Coordinates of C-alpha atoms in Angstrom, one line a residue:
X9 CA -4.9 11.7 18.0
X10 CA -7.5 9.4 17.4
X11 CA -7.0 5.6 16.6
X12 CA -9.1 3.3 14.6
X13 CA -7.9 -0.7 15.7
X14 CA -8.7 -3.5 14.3
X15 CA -9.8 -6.2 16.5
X16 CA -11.4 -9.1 14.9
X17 CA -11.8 -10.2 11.2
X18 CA -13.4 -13.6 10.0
X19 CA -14.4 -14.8 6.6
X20 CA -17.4 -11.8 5.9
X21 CA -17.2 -9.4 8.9
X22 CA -14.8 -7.0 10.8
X23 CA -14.6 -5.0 14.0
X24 CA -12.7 -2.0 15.1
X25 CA -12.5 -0.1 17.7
X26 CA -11.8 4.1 17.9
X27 CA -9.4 5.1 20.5
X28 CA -8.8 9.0 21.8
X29 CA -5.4 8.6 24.8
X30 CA -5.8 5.1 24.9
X31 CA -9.5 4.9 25.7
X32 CA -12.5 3.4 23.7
X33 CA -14.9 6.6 22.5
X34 CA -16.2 4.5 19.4
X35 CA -16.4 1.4 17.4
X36 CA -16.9 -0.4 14.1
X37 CA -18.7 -3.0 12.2
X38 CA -17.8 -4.3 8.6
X39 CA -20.2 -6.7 7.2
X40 CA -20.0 -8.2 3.9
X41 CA -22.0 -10.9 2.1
X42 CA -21.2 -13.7 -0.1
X43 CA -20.6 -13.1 -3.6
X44 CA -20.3 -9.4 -3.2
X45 CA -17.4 -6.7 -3.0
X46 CA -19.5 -4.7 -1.2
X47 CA -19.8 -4.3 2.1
X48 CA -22.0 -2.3 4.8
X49 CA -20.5 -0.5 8.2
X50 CA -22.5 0.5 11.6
X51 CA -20.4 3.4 13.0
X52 CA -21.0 4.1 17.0
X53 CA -18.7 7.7 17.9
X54 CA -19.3 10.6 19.4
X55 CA -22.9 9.8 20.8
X56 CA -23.9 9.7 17.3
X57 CA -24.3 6.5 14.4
X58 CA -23.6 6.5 10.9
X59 CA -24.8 3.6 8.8
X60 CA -23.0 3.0 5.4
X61 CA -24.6 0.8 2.3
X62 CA -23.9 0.6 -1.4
X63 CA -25.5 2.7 -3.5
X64 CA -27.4 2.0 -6.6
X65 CA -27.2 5.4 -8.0
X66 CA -23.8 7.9 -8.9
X67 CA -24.9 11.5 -7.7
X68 CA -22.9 12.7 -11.1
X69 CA -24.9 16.4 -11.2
X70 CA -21.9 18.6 -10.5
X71 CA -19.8 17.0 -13.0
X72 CA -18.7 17.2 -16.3
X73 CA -18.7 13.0 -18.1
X74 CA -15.4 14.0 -20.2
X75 CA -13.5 15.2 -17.4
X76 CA -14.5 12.8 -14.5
X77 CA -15.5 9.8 -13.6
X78 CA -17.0 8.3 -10.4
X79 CA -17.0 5.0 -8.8
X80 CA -18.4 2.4 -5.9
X81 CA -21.0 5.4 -4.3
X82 CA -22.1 4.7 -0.4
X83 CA -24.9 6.6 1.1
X84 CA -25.0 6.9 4.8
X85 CA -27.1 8.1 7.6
X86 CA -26.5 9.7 10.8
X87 CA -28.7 8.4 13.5
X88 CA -31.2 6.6 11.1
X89 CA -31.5 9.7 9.1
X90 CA -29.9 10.4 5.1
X91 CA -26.7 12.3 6.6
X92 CA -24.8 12.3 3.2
X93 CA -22.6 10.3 0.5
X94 CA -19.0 9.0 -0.2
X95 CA -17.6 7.7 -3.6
X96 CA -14.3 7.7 -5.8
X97 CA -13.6 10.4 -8.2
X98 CA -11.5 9.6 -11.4
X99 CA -10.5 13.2 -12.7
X100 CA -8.6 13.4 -15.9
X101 CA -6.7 16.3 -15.9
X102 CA -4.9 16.1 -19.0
X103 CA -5.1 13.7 -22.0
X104 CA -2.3 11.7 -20.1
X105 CA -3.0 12.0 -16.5
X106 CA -5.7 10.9 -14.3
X107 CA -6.0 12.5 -10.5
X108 CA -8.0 9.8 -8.2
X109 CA -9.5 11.0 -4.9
X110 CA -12.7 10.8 -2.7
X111 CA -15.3 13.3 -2.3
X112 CA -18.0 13.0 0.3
X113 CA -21.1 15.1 0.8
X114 CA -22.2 15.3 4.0
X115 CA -25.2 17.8 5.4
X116 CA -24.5 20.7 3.8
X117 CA -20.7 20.6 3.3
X118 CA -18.1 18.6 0.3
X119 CA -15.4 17.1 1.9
X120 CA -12.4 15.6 -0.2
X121 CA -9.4 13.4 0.6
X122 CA -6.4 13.5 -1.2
X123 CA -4.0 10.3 -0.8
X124 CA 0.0 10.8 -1.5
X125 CA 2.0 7.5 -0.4
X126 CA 6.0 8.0 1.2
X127 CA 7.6 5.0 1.1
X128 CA 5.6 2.4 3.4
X129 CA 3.5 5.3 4.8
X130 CA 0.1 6.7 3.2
X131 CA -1.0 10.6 4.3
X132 CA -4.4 11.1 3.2
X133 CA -5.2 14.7 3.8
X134 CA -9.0 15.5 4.4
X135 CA -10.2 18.9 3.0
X136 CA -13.1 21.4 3.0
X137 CA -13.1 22.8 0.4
X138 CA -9.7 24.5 -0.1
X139 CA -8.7 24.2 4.2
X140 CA -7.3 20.7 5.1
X141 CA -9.4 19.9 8.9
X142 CA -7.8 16.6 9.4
X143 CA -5.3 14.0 8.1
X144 CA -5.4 10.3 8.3
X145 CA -1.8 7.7 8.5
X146 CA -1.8 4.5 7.6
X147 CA 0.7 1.8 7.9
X148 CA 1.5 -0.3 4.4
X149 CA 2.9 -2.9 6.4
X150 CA 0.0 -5.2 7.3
X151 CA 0.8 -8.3 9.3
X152 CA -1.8 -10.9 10.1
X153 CA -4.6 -8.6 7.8
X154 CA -5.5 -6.2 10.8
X155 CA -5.3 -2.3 9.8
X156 CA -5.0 0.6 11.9
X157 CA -5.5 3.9 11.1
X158 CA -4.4 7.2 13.1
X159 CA -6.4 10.3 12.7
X160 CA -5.6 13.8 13.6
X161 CA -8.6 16.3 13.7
X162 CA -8.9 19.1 16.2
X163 CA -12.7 18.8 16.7
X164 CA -15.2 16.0 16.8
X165 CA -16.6 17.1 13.6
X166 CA -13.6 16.7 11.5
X167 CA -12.8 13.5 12.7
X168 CA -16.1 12.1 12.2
X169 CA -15.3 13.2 8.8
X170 CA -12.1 11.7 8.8
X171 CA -13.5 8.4 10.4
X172 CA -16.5 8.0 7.5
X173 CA -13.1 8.5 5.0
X174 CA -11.5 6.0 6.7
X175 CA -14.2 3.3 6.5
X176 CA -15.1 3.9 3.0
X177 CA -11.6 3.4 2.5
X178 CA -11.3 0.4 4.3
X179 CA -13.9 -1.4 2.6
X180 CA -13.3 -0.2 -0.6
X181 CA -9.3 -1.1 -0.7
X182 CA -8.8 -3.6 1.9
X183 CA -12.2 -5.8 3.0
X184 CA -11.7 -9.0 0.9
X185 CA -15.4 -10.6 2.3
X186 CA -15.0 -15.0 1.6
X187 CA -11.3 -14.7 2.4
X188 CA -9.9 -16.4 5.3
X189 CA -7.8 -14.7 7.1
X190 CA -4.1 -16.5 7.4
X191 CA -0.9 -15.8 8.9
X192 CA 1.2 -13.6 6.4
X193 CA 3.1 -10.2 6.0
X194 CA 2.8 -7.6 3.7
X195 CA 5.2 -4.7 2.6
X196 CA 3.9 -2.0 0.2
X197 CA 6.7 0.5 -0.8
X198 CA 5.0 3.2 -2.8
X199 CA 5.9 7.0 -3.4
X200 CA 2.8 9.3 -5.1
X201 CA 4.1 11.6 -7.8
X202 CA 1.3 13.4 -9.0
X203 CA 2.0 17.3 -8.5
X204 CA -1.6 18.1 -7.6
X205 CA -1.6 15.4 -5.0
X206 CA 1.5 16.4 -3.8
X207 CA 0.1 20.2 -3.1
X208 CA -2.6 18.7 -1.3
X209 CA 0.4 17.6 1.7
X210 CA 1.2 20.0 3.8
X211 CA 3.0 18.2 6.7
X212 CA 3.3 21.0 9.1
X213 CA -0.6 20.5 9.3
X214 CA 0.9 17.7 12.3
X215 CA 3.1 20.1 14.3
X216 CA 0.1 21.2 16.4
X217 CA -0.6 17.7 17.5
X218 CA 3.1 17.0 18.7

């Protein structure tokens, strides 16, 4: 299992660190800027770097407007080279339901992840294609504002896929840059009922990292 930590978060910035059996392979920098939502991340794992901005542009070729919609598009490179891209997906399904999930394209493959929430716990299974390579945990219970996320991936590939998931995530759903960080608590009981998400969880995908 790999572990993403937080370990430090002021008013526009935040640091993790990746952990593999309790030791440091890898670690994270959030940056944010004043009057923005958006946020950039340095990424340092696996001997390699990934750099993340916001993009001005929605890559929408492979997608029909009526029946999708796509949001908050990062590009990224891998060491100082255009690696690939990571945005939201809005897909209306039917007239009265709407499927959200990421997609990221990265060298020459699509990668998706699909997020169903249990209670206080959120699975978000990572796919290629139709195979899920990894899956991602994450705690609703945040105390003090650090997050943590535990990944499980068999090979350094799919975690670094996991890991670009995860960050895109983070800044996207959690980085609030310009707010102080405070003592507090917070409980988020949620349970996903959308059948096509739900197919998406396969939870014996864990038994070969127990």
């Amino acid at each position: 299992m790999i572990r993403i930590q937080q370990t430090k978060r002021d008013l526009y910035a935040a640091d993790f660190e990746i952990l593999q059996d309790h030791f440091q392979i890898g670690t994270i920098h959030v940056q944010g800027k004043l009057g923005s939502m958006d946020a950039s991340a340095h990424i340092s794992v696996f001997d390699k770097t990934f750099d993340i901005h916001c993009s001005e542009r929605i890559a929408k070729e492979r997608f029909p407007k009526k029946k999708y919609q796509l949001f908050r598009e990062y590009t990224f490179q891998q060491n100082d080279v255009f690696a690939g891209r990571i945005f939201q997906v809005d897909w209306k399904r039917t007239w009265l339901s709407i499927t959200s999930y990421l997609e990221m394209h990265y060298e020459n493959g699509y990668y998706f992840a699909y997020s169903i929430a249990d209670k206080n716990v959120v699975n978000t299974c990572v796919y290629s294609d139709d195979q899920q390579i990894a899956q991602i945990k994450k705690s609703t219970t945040i105390k003090n504002d650090p997050h943590h996320f535990d990944i499980y991936a068999r090979v350094p590939h799919t975690a670094i896929c996991a890991i670009l998931f995860c960050v895109y995530g983070y800044i996207i759903s959690c980085f609030r840059p310009g707010i102080s960080v405070s003592t507090s608590y917070q409980k988020v009981f949620r349970v996903t009922k959308d059948p096509f998400l739900l197919s998406k969880y396969h939870p014996e995908f864990l038994s070969d990292f127990s």
